[in-house]
Amino acid sequence: MSFLRDHGLSITLTILTAATIAGMIFAGAHAFNQEAIKHGEATVTVADYLSTGHFLSALFENWESEFLQMAAYVCLTAFLYQRGSAESKDPDVLQDEVDEDAFKKKDDPKAPWPVRQGPLIRTLYSYSLGIVLAGLFVLSFVFHLRASAAAANIEAMRHGEPPVGLWTRLADAEFWFECFQNWQSEFLSTLLLVLLSIFLRFRGSPESKPVAAPLSATGK
């Protein structure tokens, strides 16, 4: 039971992710087949649906926006402040624990392996969270673009229009509409979390200040 207690958050989120992706697959396949029937086209199985632009474009479109949000949040909170927010460092503290130079721990046997290596590896490790999240955003963006082009080509075929290439799709306003409609919601939700955590509380959550903390208190 200690394993479940220690890893309950990641286990629960993994289950919820799998369950919602499954729901997306079955609902999307049904919607895709309904549209195919309207156009007199053959329907597809759930397994075949997984390789369609309809599914992959929607999947990576959402992943792309989530990774953008997390990458921006990690990087911006390293340099910018919001006084009173649980999501911000204290602007009056010159150096927080997260700002400590890892070089000071290079001889600590308990420090992670990269910290005990040379300056290049240590520097990359120092910013690895933001680097990986930004990389995942770029990958998701590319996969979204490819799948969005595939989905657009299905629509083009239905209307007797020529297929479009990746660069043509990249310049298409509809593709950028797909991007911006998700990006704006991610930045808005992050903004609300930053601001609402000044005034509101959730007892027991590390994303909240202590219930009795003053509104002007910053961080956890």
Tab-separated table of C-alpha atoms in Angstrom:
chain	number	residue	atom	x	y	z
A	1	MET	CA	0.000	0.000	0.000
A	2	SER	CA	2.958	2.332	0.533
A	3	PHE	CA	3.638	2.209	-3.240
A	4	LEU	CA	0.090	3.381	-3.998
A	5	ARG	CA	0.376	6.116	-1.391
A	6	ASP	CA	3.741	7.303	-2.686
A	7	HIS	CA	2.701	7.259	-6.351
A	8	GLY	CA	-1.063	7.788	-6.126
A	9	LEU	CA	-1.030	11.085	-8.005
A	10	SER	CA	0.794	9.781	-11.086
A	11	ILE	CA	-1.189	6.508	-11.065
A	12	THR	CA	-4.511	8.345	-10.918
A	13	LEU	CA	-3.515	10.811	-13.632
A	14	THR	CA	-2.307	7.942	-15.859
A	15	ILE	CA	-5.651	6.168	-15.458
A	16	LEU	CA	-7.589	9.364	-16.184
A	17	THR	CA	-5.425	10.066	-19.251
A	18	ALA	CA	-5.964	6.548	-20.623
A	19	ALA	CA	-9.703	6.667	-19.913
A	20	THR	CA	-10.224	10.027	-21.598
A	21	ILE	CA	-8.124	9.053	-24.632
A	22	ALA	CA	-10.241	5.894	-24.932
A	23	GLY	CA	-13.389	8.002	-24.771
A	24	MET	CA	-11.962	10.323	-27.412
A	25	ILE	CA	-11.150	7.372	-29.686
A	26	PHE	CA	-14.617	5.791	-29.569
A	27	ALA	CA	-16.494	9.091	-29.797
A	28	GLY	CA	-14.210	10.306	-32.591
A	29	ALA	CA	-14.559	7.077	-34.571
A	30	HIS	CA	-18.331	7.325	-34.323
A	31	ALA	CA	-18.311	10.951	-35.484
A	32	PHE	CA	-15.851	10.142	-38.294
A	33	ASN	CA	-18.032	7.282	-39.554
A	34	GLN	CA	-21.163	9.394	-39.398
A	35	GLU	CA	-19.495	11.953	-41.658
A	36	ALA	CA	-18.268	9.191	-43.984
A	37	ILE	CA	-21.800	7.791	-44.344
A	38	LYS	CA	-23.122	11.244	-45.253
A	39	HIS	CA	-20.635	11.338	-48.135
A	40	GLY	CA	-21.265	7.773	-49.241
A	41	GLU	CA	-17.837	6.596	-48.072
A	42	ALA	CA	-16.833	3.380	-46.364
A	43	THR	CA	-16.689	3.425	-42.573
A	44	VAL	CA	-13.547	2.505	-40.631
A	45	THR	CA	-12.894	0.288	-37.644
A	46	VAL	CA	-11.743	1.760	-34.352
A	47	ALA	CA	-8.240	0.409	-35.018
A	48	ASP	CA	-8.134	2.045	-38.471
A	49	TYR	CA	-9.446	5.292	-37.003
A	50	LEU	CA	-6.291	5.620	-34.880
A	51	SER	CA	-4.231	6.380	-37.995
A	52	THR	CA	-6.594	8.989	-39.448
A	53	GLY	CA	-5.828	12.687	-39.530
A	54	HIS	CA	-9.152	13.305	-37.805
A	55	PHE	CA	-7.940	11.574	-34.627
A	56	LEU	CA	-4.246	12.431	-34.704
A	57	SER	CA	-4.812	16.097	-35.483
A	58	ALA	CA	-7.174	16.492	-32.529
A	59	LEU	CA	-4.846	14.534	-30.225
A	60	PHE	CA	-1.634	16.406	-31.022
A	61	GLU	CA	-3.466	19.728	-31.256
A	62	ASN	CA	-4.346	19.374	-27.571
A	63	TRP	CA	-0.983	17.941	-26.495
A	64	GLU	CA	0.750	20.811	-28.268
A	65	SER	CA	-1.182	23.418	-26.284
A	66	GLU	CA	-0.616	21.629	-22.975
A	67	PHE	CA	3.145	21.380	-23.500
A	68	LEU	CA	3.231	25.039	-24.556
A	69	GLN	CA	1.436	26.001	-21.363
A	70	MET	CA	3.728	23.958	-19.125
A	71	ALA	CA	6.918	25.086	-20.860
A	72	ALA	CA	5.880	28.741	-20.678
A	73	TYR	CA	4.802	28.361	-17.044
A	74	VAL	CA	8.075	26.729	-15.956
A	75	CYS	CA	10.221	29.277	-17.794
A	76	LEU	CA	8.242	32.428	-16.940
A	77	THR	CA	7.989	31.635	-13.220
A	78	ALA	CA	11.783	31.385	-13.106
A	79	PHE	CA	12.117	35.076	-13.990
A	80	LEU	CA	8.776	36.818	-13.337
A	81	TYR	CA	6.811	37.375	-10.123
A	82	GLN	CA	3.235	37.840	-8.969
A	83	ARG	CA	3.083	39.111	-5.417
A	84	GLY	CA	0.626	37.167	-3.275
A	85	SER	CA	0.300	34.211	-5.662
A	86	ALA	CA	0.997	30.652	-4.538
A	87	GLU	CA	2.446	30.060	-8.004
A	88	SER	CA	5.182	32.669	-7.724
A	89	LYS	CA	8.485	33.037	-5.928
A	90	ASP	CA	8.671	35.801	-3.359
A	91	PRO	CA	9.886	38.981	-5.104
A	92	ASP	CA	11.448	40.149	-1.813
A	93	VAL	CA	13.676	37.066	-1.463
A	94	LEU	CA	16.903	37.601	-3.392
A	95	GLN	CA	17.686	33.909	-3.821
A	96	ASP	CA	15.237	31.063	-3.363
A	97	GLU	CA	16.221	27.405	-2.930
A	98	VAL	CA	15.328	26.762	-6.570
A	99	ASP	CA	17.805	29.485	-7.586
A	100	GLU	CA	20.759	27.847	-5.843
A	101	ASP	CA	23.778	27.255	-8.064
A	102	ALA	CA	24.118	23.483	-8.531
A	103	PHE	CA	27.898	23.915	-8.635
A	104	LYS	CA	27.843	24.141	-4.840
A	105	LYS	CA	26.507	20.569	-4.719
A	106	LYS	CA	28.881	19.028	-7.255
A	107	ASP	CA	30.665	17.013	-4.559
A	108	ASP	CA	27.505	15.945	-2.740
A	109	PRO	CA	27.131	12.149	-3.159
A	110	LYS	CA	23.360	12.491	-2.738
A	111	ALA	CA	23.052	14.959	-5.607
A	112	PRO	CA	21.724	13.646	-8.957
A	113	TRP	CA	24.357	12.300	-11.338
A	114	PRO	CA	24.285	15.294	-13.765
A	115	VAL	CA	24.973	17.730	-10.906
A	116	ARG	CA	28.229	15.916	-10.168
A	117	GLN	CA	29.446	16.165	-13.784
A	118	GLY	CA	31.063	18.939	-15.819
A	119	PRO	CA	29.583	22.418	-16.386
A	120	LEU	CA	27.880	21.575	-19.724
A	121	ILE	CA	25.941	18.575	-18.398
A	122	ARG	CA	25.184	20.393	-15.157
A	123	THR	CA	23.873	23.452	-17.021
A	124	LEU	CA	21.694	21.362	-19.333
A	125	TYR	CA	20.312	19.499	-16.314
A	126	SER	CA	19.678	22.823	-14.560
A	127	TYR	CA	17.230	23.794	-17.310
A	128	SER	CA	16.197	20.297	-18.427
A	129	LEU	CA	12.545	20.582	-17.405
A	130	GLY	CA	11.943	23.624	-19.588
A	131	ILE	CA	14.039	22.193	-22.423
A	132	VAL	CA	12.137	18.887	-22.496
A	133	LEU	CA	8.716	20.559	-22.265
A	134	ALA	CA	9.631	22.955	-25.082
A	135	GLY	CA	10.884	20.015	-27.141
A	136	LEU	CA	7.634	18.135	-26.564
A	137	PHE	CA	5.730	21.227	-27.713
A	138	VAL	CA	7.737	21.385	-30.946
A	139	LEU	CA	7.235	17.668	-31.619
A	140	SER	CA	3.505	17.905	-30.938
A	141	PHE	CA	3.272	20.956	-33.213
A	142	VAL	CA	4.948	19.051	-36.065
A	143	PHE	CA	2.719	15.991	-35.579
A	144	HIS	CA	-0.330	18.247	-35.375
A	145	LEU	CA	0.662	19.919	-38.641
A	146	ARG	CA	1.124	16.576	-40.426
A	147	ALA	CA	-2.158	15.166	-39.133
A	148	SER	CA	-4.024	18.399	-39.809
A	149	ALA	CA	-2.819	18.291	-43.416
A	150	ALA	CA	-4.035	14.688	-43.710
A	151	ALA	CA	-7.442	15.653	-42.322
A	152	ALA	CA	-7.630	18.639	-44.677
A	153	ASN	CA	-6.848	16.382	-47.629
A	154	ILE	CA	-9.804	14.151	-46.792
A	155	GLU	CA	-12.047	17.213	-46.920
A	156	ALA	CA	-10.391	18.344	-50.152
A	157	MET	CA	-11.043	14.929	-51.721
A	158	ARG	CA	-14.692	15.096	-50.706
A	159	HIS	CA	-15.073	18.422	-52.472
A	160	GLY	CA	-13.070	17.454	-55.541
A	161	GLU	CA	-10.208	19.774	-54.644
A	162	PRO	CA	-6.469	19.056	-55.009
A	163	PRO	CA	-4.560	17.834	-51.929
A	164	VAL	CA	-2.430	20.243	-49.942
A	165	GLY	CA	1.160	19.832	-48.792
A	166	LEU	CA	2.628	20.554	-45.379
A	167	TRP	CA	3.899	24.020	-46.271
A	168	THR	CA	0.551	24.958	-47.771
A	169	ARG	CA	-1.207	23.758	-44.642
A	170	LEU	CA	1.263	25.657	-42.455
A	171	ALA	CA	0.214	28.877	-44.228
A	172	ASP	CA	-3.479	28.036	-43.909
A	173	ALA	CA	-5.506	30.276	-41.577
A	174	GLU	CA	-7.595	27.288	-40.501
A	175	PHE	CA	-4.504	25.514	-39.130
A	176	TRP	CA	-3.525	28.549	-37.082
A	177	PHE	CA	-7.106	28.872	-35.883
A	178	GLU	CA	-6.759	25.310	-34.549
A	179	CYS	CA	-3.578	26.351	-32.733
A	180	PHE	CA	-4.714	29.674	-31.302
A	181	GLN	CA	-8.065	28.386	-30.078
A	182	ASN	CA	-6.163	26.037	-27.768
A	183	TRP	CA	-3.212	28.258	-26.904
A	184	GLN	CA	-5.385	31.102	-25.646
A	185	SER	CA	-7.285	28.796	-23.286
A	186	GLU	CA	-4.033	27.459	-21.802
A	187	PHE	CA	-2.646	30.921	-21.103
A	188	LEU	CA	-5.998	32.033	-19.679
A	189	SER	CA	-6.233	29.035	-17.327
A	190	THR	CA	-2.659	29.645	-16.132
A	191	LEU	CA	-3.401	33.331	-15.565
A	192	LEU	CA	-6.488	32.463	-13.520
A	193	LEU	CA	-4.528	29.932	-11.429
A	194	VAL	CA	-1.867	32.543	-10.688
A	195	LEU	CA	-4.399	35.241	-9.741
A	196	LEU	CA	-7.005	33.111	-7.955
A	197	SER	CA	-4.325	31.527	-5.756
A	198	ILE	CA	-3.827	34.991	-4.235
A	199	PHE	CA	-7.348	35.047	-2.796
A	200	LEU	CA	-8.581	31.453	-2.734
A	201	ARG	CA	-7.337	28.327	-0.959
A	202	PHE	CA	-7.593	24.546	-1.181
A	203	ARG	CA	-6.526	22.991	2.088
A	204	GLY	CA	-3.940	20.243	1.652
A	205	SER	CA	-2.912	21.149	-1.912
A	206	PRO	CA	0.705	22.198	-2.573
A	207	GLU	CA	-0.713	24.531	-5.239
A	208	SER	CA	-2.400	26.569	-2.495
A	209	LYS	CA	-1.048	28.786	0.235
A	210	PRO	CA	-1.952	27.833	3.821
A	211	VAL	CA	-5.595	28.689	4.496
A	212	ALA	CA	-4.703	31.302	7.119
A	213	ALA	CA	-1.903	32.920	5.068
A	214	PRO	CA	-2.437	36.618	4.342
A	215	LEU	CA	-3.364	37.656	0.826
A	216	SER	CA	-0.026	39.429	0.422
A	217	ALA	CA	1.959	36.262	1.201
A	218	THR	CA	3.725	34.823	-1.840
A	219	GLY	CA	4.533	31.177	-2.566
A	220	LYS	CA	3.841	28.109	-0.512
